[in-house]
Short mmCIF file of C-alpha atoms in Angstrom, two decimals:
data_model
loop_
_atom_site.label_atom_id
_atom_site.label_comp_id
_atom_site.label_asym_id
_atom_site.label_seq_id
_atom_site.Cartn_x
_atom_site.Cartn_y
_atom_site.Cartn_z
CA MET R 19 -224.89 -92.25 53.42
CA THR R 20 -222.18 -90.30 55.15
CA SER R 21 -222.43 -88.11 58.16
CA SER R 22 -220.84 -84.68 58.33
CA ASN R 23 -220.18 -85.35 62.03
CA ASP R 24 -218.02 -88.34 61.27
CA PRO R 25 -214.81 -87.61 63.25
CA SER R 26 -212.65 -89.70 60.92
CA ALA R 27 -213.90 -87.66 57.96
CA THR R 28 -212.98 -84.47 59.80
CA SER R 29 -209.57 -85.88 60.60
CA VAL R 30 -208.93 -86.72 56.94
CA ALA R 31 -210.08 -83.24 55.92
CA ASP R 32 -207.82 -81.66 58.55
CA ASP R 33 -204.91 -83.74 57.31
CA ASP R 34 -205.58 -82.64 53.72
CA THR R 35 -205.79 -79.00 54.76
CA ALA R 36 -202.59 -79.24 56.81
CA ARG R 37 -200.82 -80.90 53.88
CA GLU R 38 -202.02 -78.21 51.48
CA LEU R 39 -201.01 -75.41 53.85
CA ALA R 40 -197.56 -76.95 54.15
CA GLN R 41 -197.19 -77.02 50.35
CA TYR R 42 -197.79 -73.30 49.95
CA ASP R 43 -196.08 -71.86 53.02
CA GLY R 44 -199.31 -71.59 55.01
CA HIS R 45 -201.69 -70.81 52.15
CA THR R 46 -204.27 -72.91 50.36
CA PHE R 47 -204.57 -73.12 46.59
CA GLU R 48 -207.94 -71.38 46.88
CA GLN R 49 -206.35 -68.46 48.74
CA LEU R 50 -203.76 -68.15 45.98
CA SER R 51 -206.51 -68.11 43.37
CA GLU R 52 -208.35 -65.38 45.29
CA TYR R 53 -205.12 -63.40 45.58
CA LEU R 54 -204.80 -63.54 41.80
CA ASP R 55 -208.46 -62.48 41.47
CA ARG R 56 -207.64 -59.39 43.55
CA ASP R 57 -204.72 -58.63 41.24
CA ARG R 58 -202.34 -59.37 44.15
CA THR R 59 -203.65 -56.45 46.21
CA PRO R 60 -203.18 -55.72 49.00
CA ALA R 61 -199.70 -57.22 48.72
CA ASN R 62 -199.25 -60.30 50.87
CA PRO R 63 -195.57 -60.66 51.81
CA SER R 64 -195.90 -64.30 52.80
CA ILE R 65 -197.26 -65.17 49.34
CA ASP R 66 -194.93 -62.86 47.43
CA GLY R 67 -191.96 -64.27 49.36
CA SER R 68 -192.74 -67.93 48.74
CA PRO R 69 -191.27 -69.66 45.65
CA GLU R 70 -193.91 -72.41 45.78
CA CYS R 71 -196.70 -69.79 45.81
CA GLN R 72 -195.05 -67.91 42.93
CA ILE R 73 -194.78 -71.06 40.79
CA ALA R 74 -198.44 -71.88 41.43
CA LEU R 75 -199.55 -68.30 40.69
CA LYS R 76 -197.62 -68.22 37.40
CA GLY R 77 -199.15 -71.51 36.30
CA MET R 78 -202.62 -70.21 37.16
CA GLN R 79 -201.97 -66.96 35.31
CA ARG R 80 -200.92 -68.74 32.11
CA LEU R 81 -203.93 -71.03 32.28
CA ARG R 82 -206.27 -68.07 32.81
CA LYS R 83 -204.72 -66.30 29.84
CA ALA R 84 -205.25 -69.34 27.61
CA HIS R 85 -208.78 -69.76 28.90
CA ARG R 86 -209.54 -66.08 28.29
CA ALA R 87 -208.20 -66.34 24.74
CA LEU R 88 -210.64 -69.15 24.05
CA LEU R 89 -213.52 -67.13 25.46
CA ASP R 90 -212.45 -64.17 23.37
CA GLU R 91 -212.82 -66.36 20.31
CA ASP R 92 -216.50 -66.69 21.18
CA VAL R 93 -216.43 -70.39 21.98
CA ARG R 94 -217.96 -69.86 25.40
CA ARG R 95 -220.56 -72.55 24.89
CA GLU R 96 -218.03 -75.20 23.97
CA VAL R 97 -215.77 -74.27 26.85
CA GLU R 98 -218.59 -74.12 29.37
CA GLY R 99 -219.56 -77.59 28.29
CA GLY R 100 -216.08 -78.85 29.05
CA ASP R 101 -214.72 -76.77 31.92
CA GLY R 102 -213.49 -79.98 33.52
CA TRP R 103 -210.17 -79.67 31.71
CA VAL R 104 -209.55 -76.30 33.33
CA SER R 105 -210.21 -77.78 36.76
CA SER R 106 -207.98 -80.71 35.93
CA ILE R 107 -205.07 -78.49 34.87
CA LEU R 108 -205.54 -76.31 37.96
CA ALA R 109 -205.32 -79.43 40.11
CA HIS R 110 -202.03 -80.38 38.42
CA ILE R 111 -200.62 -76.87 38.86
CA SER R 112 -201.55 -77.17 42.52
CA LEU R 113 -199.67 -80.45 42.90
CA GLU R 114 -196.65 -79.51 40.82
CA ALA R 115 -195.84 -76.20 42.52
CA ARG R 116 -194.67 -78.14 45.60
CA ALA R 117 -190.93 -77.97 46.09
CA GLY R 118 -190.62 -81.76 45.84
CA ARG R 119 -187.23 -83.46 45.60
CA ASP R 120 -183.88 -81.70 45.42
CA ILE R 121 -182.20 -82.18 42.03
CA PRO R 122 -178.41 -81.83 42.34
CA ILE R 123 -176.33 -79.43 40.26
CA GLU R 124 -172.73 -80.49 39.82
CA HIS R 125 -169.81 -78.49 41.21
CA PRO R 126 -166.17 -79.51 41.77
CA SER R 127 -166.05 -78.16 45.34
CA PRO R 128 -166.76 -80.81 48.01
CA ALA R 129 -168.43 -78.12 50.12
CA ALA R 130 -170.94 -77.24 47.40
CA ARG R 131 -174.53 -78.39 47.89
CA LEU R 132 -176.24 -77.04 44.81
CA VAL R 133 -179.79 -78.06 43.93
CA VAL R 134 -182.78 -77.00 41.91
CA THR R 135 -186.15 -78.05 43.34
CA GLU R 136 -188.38 -80.45 41.46
CA GLY R 137 -191.15 -77.85 41.73
CA ALA R 138 -189.02 -75.27 39.93
CA VAL R 139 -188.24 -77.78 37.16
CA ARG R 140 -191.90 -78.75 36.74
CA GLY R 141 -192.64 -75.02 36.54
CA ILE R 142 -190.26 -74.55 33.59
CA LEU R 143 -191.62 -77.64 31.83
CA ARG R 144 -195.12 -76.20 32.05
CA ALA R 145 -193.90 -72.78 30.94
CA ALA R 146 -192.03 -74.33 27.98
CA GLY R 147 -195.22 -76.06 26.84
CA ASP R 148 -197.47 -73.09 27.45
CA SER R 149 -195.16 -70.91 25.36
CA LEU R 150 -196.10 -72.94 22.27
CA PRO R 151 -199.22 -72.05 20.31
CA ASN R 152 -202.30 -74.27 20.36
CA ILE R 153 -201.20 -76.52 23.21
CA ILE R 154 -201.93 -76.45 26.94
CA VAL R 155 -199.87 -78.57 29.30
CA GLY R 156 -201.88 -80.65 31.74
CA ARG R 157 -199.61 -82.75 33.91
CA CYS R 158 -195.84 -83.05 34.07
CA GLY R 159 -193.70 -85.40 36.06
CA LEU R 160 -190.17 -86.69 36.43
CA ASP R 161 -189.88 -90.48 36.71
CA GLY R 162 -186.71 -91.91 38.19
CA ASP R 163 -184.32 -90.97 40.95
CA VAL R 164 -183.60 -87.33 40.16
CA THR R 165 -181.60 -87.00 43.39
CA VAL R 166 -178.70 -89.13 42.09
CA PRO R 167 -176.57 -87.43 39.41
CA GLY R 168 -176.38 -89.32 36.14
CA THR R 169 -179.42 -91.50 36.76
CA PRO R 170 -181.49 -91.65 33.56
CA ILE R 171 -184.95 -90.25 34.06
CA THR R 172 -188.10 -90.10 31.99
CA VAL R 173 -190.19 -86.96 31.67
CA ARG R 174 -193.93 -87.37 31.33
CA VAL R 175 -196.08 -84.57 29.94
CA ASP R 176 -199.82 -84.68 29.33
CA ALA R 177 -201.31 -81.96 27.17
CA SER R 178 -204.40 -80.74 25.35
CA ILE R 179 -204.15 -79.63 21.73
CA ARG R 180 -206.41 -77.34 19.80
CA GLU R 181 -208.72 -79.25 17.50
CA GLY R 182 -207.44 -79.37 13.92
CA GLU R 183 -203.76 -79.14 14.82
CA ASN R 184 -201.32 -81.75 13.56
CA ILE R 185 -200.88 -83.84 16.68
CA PRO R 186 -197.51 -85.52 15.94
CA ALA R 187 -195.93 -82.23 14.86
CA THR R 188 -197.27 -80.34 17.87
CA ALA R 189 -196.20 -83.10 20.26
CA ASP R 190 -192.73 -83.07 18.71
CA ALA R 191 -192.48 -79.29 19.15
CA LEU R 192 -193.44 -79.75 22.80
CA ARG R 193 -190.85 -82.49 23.21
CA GLN R 194 -188.10 -80.27 21.77
CA ALA R 195 -189.14 -77.40 24.06
CA VAL R 196 -189.01 -79.70 27.09
CA TYR R 197 -185.56 -81.03 26.14
CA ALA R 198 -184.27 -77.50 25.62
CA ALA R 199 -185.60 -76.30 28.99
CA LEU R 200 -184.07 -79.26 30.83
CA ARG R 201 -180.73 -78.82 29.06
CA GLN R 202 -180.69 -75.14 29.95
CA HIS R 203 -181.63 -75.41 33.59
CA THR R 204 -180.59 -78.83 34.90
CA ASP R 205 -177.86 -81.48 34.83
CA LEU R 206 -180.45 -84.24 34.49
CA THR R 207 -179.79 -87.22 32.23
CA VAL R 208 -182.98 -87.42 30.22
CA ALA R 209 -183.62 -90.85 28.71
CA ALA R 210 -186.99 -89.98 27.21
CA VAL R 211 -189.72 -87.38 27.05
CA ASP R 212 -193.11 -89.08 26.78
CA ILE R 213 -195.89 -86.85 25.53
CA THR R 214 -199.53 -87.90 25.83
CA ILE R 215 -202.24 -85.85 24.18
CA ARG R 216 -205.24 -86.34 26.43
CA ASP R 217 -207.74 -83.89 24.93
CA LEU R 218 -208.59 -81.76 21.98
CA TYR R 219 -210.08 -78.38 22.76
CA ALA R 220 -212.31 -76.46 20.38
CA GLY R 221 -211.54 -73.17 18.69
CA VAL R 222 -213.48 -71.04 16.22
CA ALA R 223 -211.29 -71.89 13.24
CA ALA R 224 -211.32 -75.58 14.07
CA ALA R 225 -215.05 -75.59 14.71
CA ALA R 226 -215.70 -73.93 11.34
CA ALA R 227 -213.43 -76.24 9.39
CA PRO R 228 -213.74 -79.99 9.05
CA ARG R 229 -211.27 -82.20 10.89
CA THR R 230 -208.39 -83.13 8.62
CA GLU R 231 -206.30 -85.35 10.85
CA SER R 232 -206.58 -87.59 13.81
CA SER R 233 -203.55 -89.26 15.28
CA THR R 234 -201.77 -89.81 18.53
CA ASP R 235 -198.22 -89.56 19.69
CA GLU R 236 -196.72 -91.05 22.80
CA MET S 11 -159.19 -67.14 61.20
CA SER S 12 -161.33 -64.02 61.46
CA ASP S 13 -163.58 -63.56 64.49
CA VAL S 14 -166.05 -61.65 62.36
CA LEU S 15 -168.24 -63.61 60.00
CA PRO S 16 -169.54 -61.86 56.88
CA SER S 17 -172.90 -60.30 57.69
CA GLU S 18 -176.14 -61.55 56.17
CA GLU S 19 -176.55 -58.15 54.51
CA GLN S 20 -173.12 -58.43 52.86
CA LEU S 21 -173.88 -61.84 51.45
CA ASP S 22 -177.39 -60.75 50.54
CA ASP S 23 -176.05 -57.88 48.42
CA LEU S 24 -173.40 -60.13 46.91
CA ILE S 25 -175.91 -62.78 45.83
CA ARG S 26 -178.41 -60.29 44.41
CA ALA S 27 -175.58 -58.86 42.30
CA VAL S 28 -175.03 -62.20 40.53
CA PRO S 29 -176.49 -61.94 37.01
CA GLY S 30 -179.67 -64.00 36.71
CA VAL S 31 -180.69 -63.83 40.37
CA ASP S 32 -183.98 -61.97 40.70
CA GLU S 33 -185.12 -63.08 44.15
CA LEU S 34 -183.62 -64.20 47.41
CA TYR S 35 -186.11 -66.15 49.48
CA SER S 36 -186.19 -66.28 53.21
CA SER S 37 -184.46 -69.17 54.90
CA ALA S 38 -186.10 -68.24 58.20
CA PRO S 39 -189.22 -69.93 59.62
CA LEU S 40 -192.43 -68.66 58.03
CA VAL S 41 -193.71 -66.54 60.93
CA ALA S 42 -190.37 -64.78 61.41
CA ALA S 43 -190.11 -64.25 57.68
CA VAL S 44 -193.58 -62.73 57.45
CA ILE S 45 -192.87 -60.34 60.33
CA ALA S 46 -189.53 -59.35 58.84
CA THR S 47 -191.07 -58.82 55.40
CA ALA S 48 -193.89 -56.74 56.89
CA VAL S 49 -191.33 -54.56 58.66
CA ASP S 50 -189.43 -54.23 55.39
CA ALA S 51 -192.65 -53.12 53.68
CA VAL S 52 -193.39 -50.50 56.35
CA THR S 53 -189.86 -49.16 56.42
CA GLY S 54 -189.50 -49.24 52.64
CA ARG S 55 -186.46 -51.47 52.87
CA SER S 56 -186.00 -54.11 50.21
CA PRO S 57 -186.99 -57.53 51.61
CA SER S 58 -183.89 -59.27 52.84
CA ALA S 59 -184.20 -60.23 56.48
CA GLY S 60 -183.39 -63.87 57.07
CA SER S 61 -182.55 -64.52 53.43
CA VAL S 62 -179.08 -65.95 54.12
CA GLU S 63 -178.56 -68.54 56.82
CA ILE S 64 -175.09 -68.61 58.35
CA ALA S 65 -174.11 -71.17 60.95
CA GLN S 66 -170.82 -72.05 62.58
CA GLY S 67 -170.53 -75.77 63.28
CA LYS S 68 -167.77 -78.10 64.45
CA SER S 69 -166.67 -78.84 60.88
CA GLY S 70 -166.73 -75.23 59.79
CA LEU S 71 -169.03 -72.59 58.47
CA SER S 72 -172.31 -73.35 56.68
CA VAL S 73 -174.13 -70.91 54.46
CA SER S 74 -177.56 -71.59 52.95
CA VAL S 75 -179.51 -69.52 50.46
CA LYS S 76 -182.63 -70.03 48.39
CA ILE S 77 -182.91 -68.10 45.13
CA GLY S 78 -185.26 -67.37 42.25
CA ILE S 79 -183.73 -66.81 38.83
CA VAL S 80 -184.60 -65.16 35.54
CA GLU S 81 -185.70 -67.72 32.93
CA SER S 82 -183.34 -66.46 30.24
CA PHE S 83 -180.34 -67.49 32.35
CA ALA S 84 -179.30 -71.10 32.89
CA ALA S 85 -180.22 -72.16 36.43
CA THR S 86 -177.15 -74.38 36.68
CA ASP S 87 -174.76 -71.54 35.76
CA VAL S 88 -176.43 -69.02 38.06
CA CYS S 89 -176.42 -71.50 40.93
CA ARG S 90 -172.69 -72.18 40.49
CA ARG S 91 -171.91 -68.46 40.23
CA VAL S 92 -173.79 -67.79 43.46
CA HIS S 93 -171.81 -70.55 45.16
CA ASP S 94 -168.54 -69.18 43.82
CA ALA S 95 -169.36 -65.62 44.89
CA ILE S 96 -170.12 -66.79 48.44
CA ALA S 97 -166.99 -68.99 48.55
CA GLU S 98 -164.77 -66.11 47.39
CA GLN S 99 -166.30 -63.76 49.97
CA LEU S 100 -165.75 -66.28 52.77
CA ASP S 101 -162.20 -66.82 51.60
CA ARG S 102 -161.54 -63.06 51.55
CA SER S 103 -163.03 -62.74 55.02
CA GLY S 104 -160.73 -65.45 56.35
CA THR S 105 -163.52 -67.24 58.12
CA GLY S 106 -161.68 -70.54 58.28
CA PRO S 107 -162.91 -73.92 57.04
CA VAL S 108 -166.18 -74.02 55.13
CA ASP S 109 -168.31 -77.07 55.75
CA ALA S 110 -171.07 -76.40 53.24
CA ILE S 111 -172.42 -73.78 50.90
CA THR S 112 -175.98 -74.70 50.01
CA VAL S 113 -177.66 -72.93 47.12
CA THR S 114 -181.23 -73.92 46.26
CA VAL S 115 -182.89 -72.73 43.05
CA ALA S 116 -186.51 -72.59 44.17
CA ARG S 117 -188.06 -70.80 41.20
CA ILE S 118 -187.12 -70.22 37.56
CA GLY S 119 -188.84 -67.43 35.62
#
């Protein structure tokens, strides 16, 4: 049994809150979600002026849109039964919007210090995946020392695919989208893009039709 | 060497004019930035206060900016163009040696 008056528990909670506030320029993920609920009114300059908040809000918006599309297809019961995946993706958006490490951009001038933040890159990886039909990106990460130019890195992406979709083909489309986004926006040396399909989510068409394929790709 | 450094407003306008830049984030501490942005909102001015950090050190001038860019542009190209625009402006102004021009892409799309 735990006590709510346990000072160490309070300290841990305070630390967590302080860490979360630091990630979003003084705002919690819950506050950002509420701001989105209010359709960003009244305007909050400290949220609107924070890149980390904007990345998190965009991720939340895309997830809400995908979630709404599922509900619109009258699969509310299936989704309600498995809302854990929404919470899980929200948690990843929360973590990934942090600025993270600085990823260098090359320039011949010795005075140039050009970087793109890891948070911005994770944001485009998620956006690249979410732009594809029938796939929702869960977690993305960059493994390796992204701060040293030329160091090979591995990109990890976890995703959920709509039931009935061809998993290898959809994973390959995601991989190509991720490569393209990284080529466009970074100087990173990408050794591999590892895709893991963690879940299948239900849709009306898939629910009505029998499963035709079951495979994995990683 | 010029005694007059380029103003934040000058550099602010210059950076916002670079194709692909759609936001210039504050480099000031959060509280100062919030106050400045609130004043901008009341006065109807476009948010800019504290968006370019200029410092004169022993080794020369340092300029730091944090930008958001449009997704259809390449972040690497936009970042380099912002650097080059600042470097050219500093050169034109005759500000003397430049120690560092730091451009951070904090958001894409």
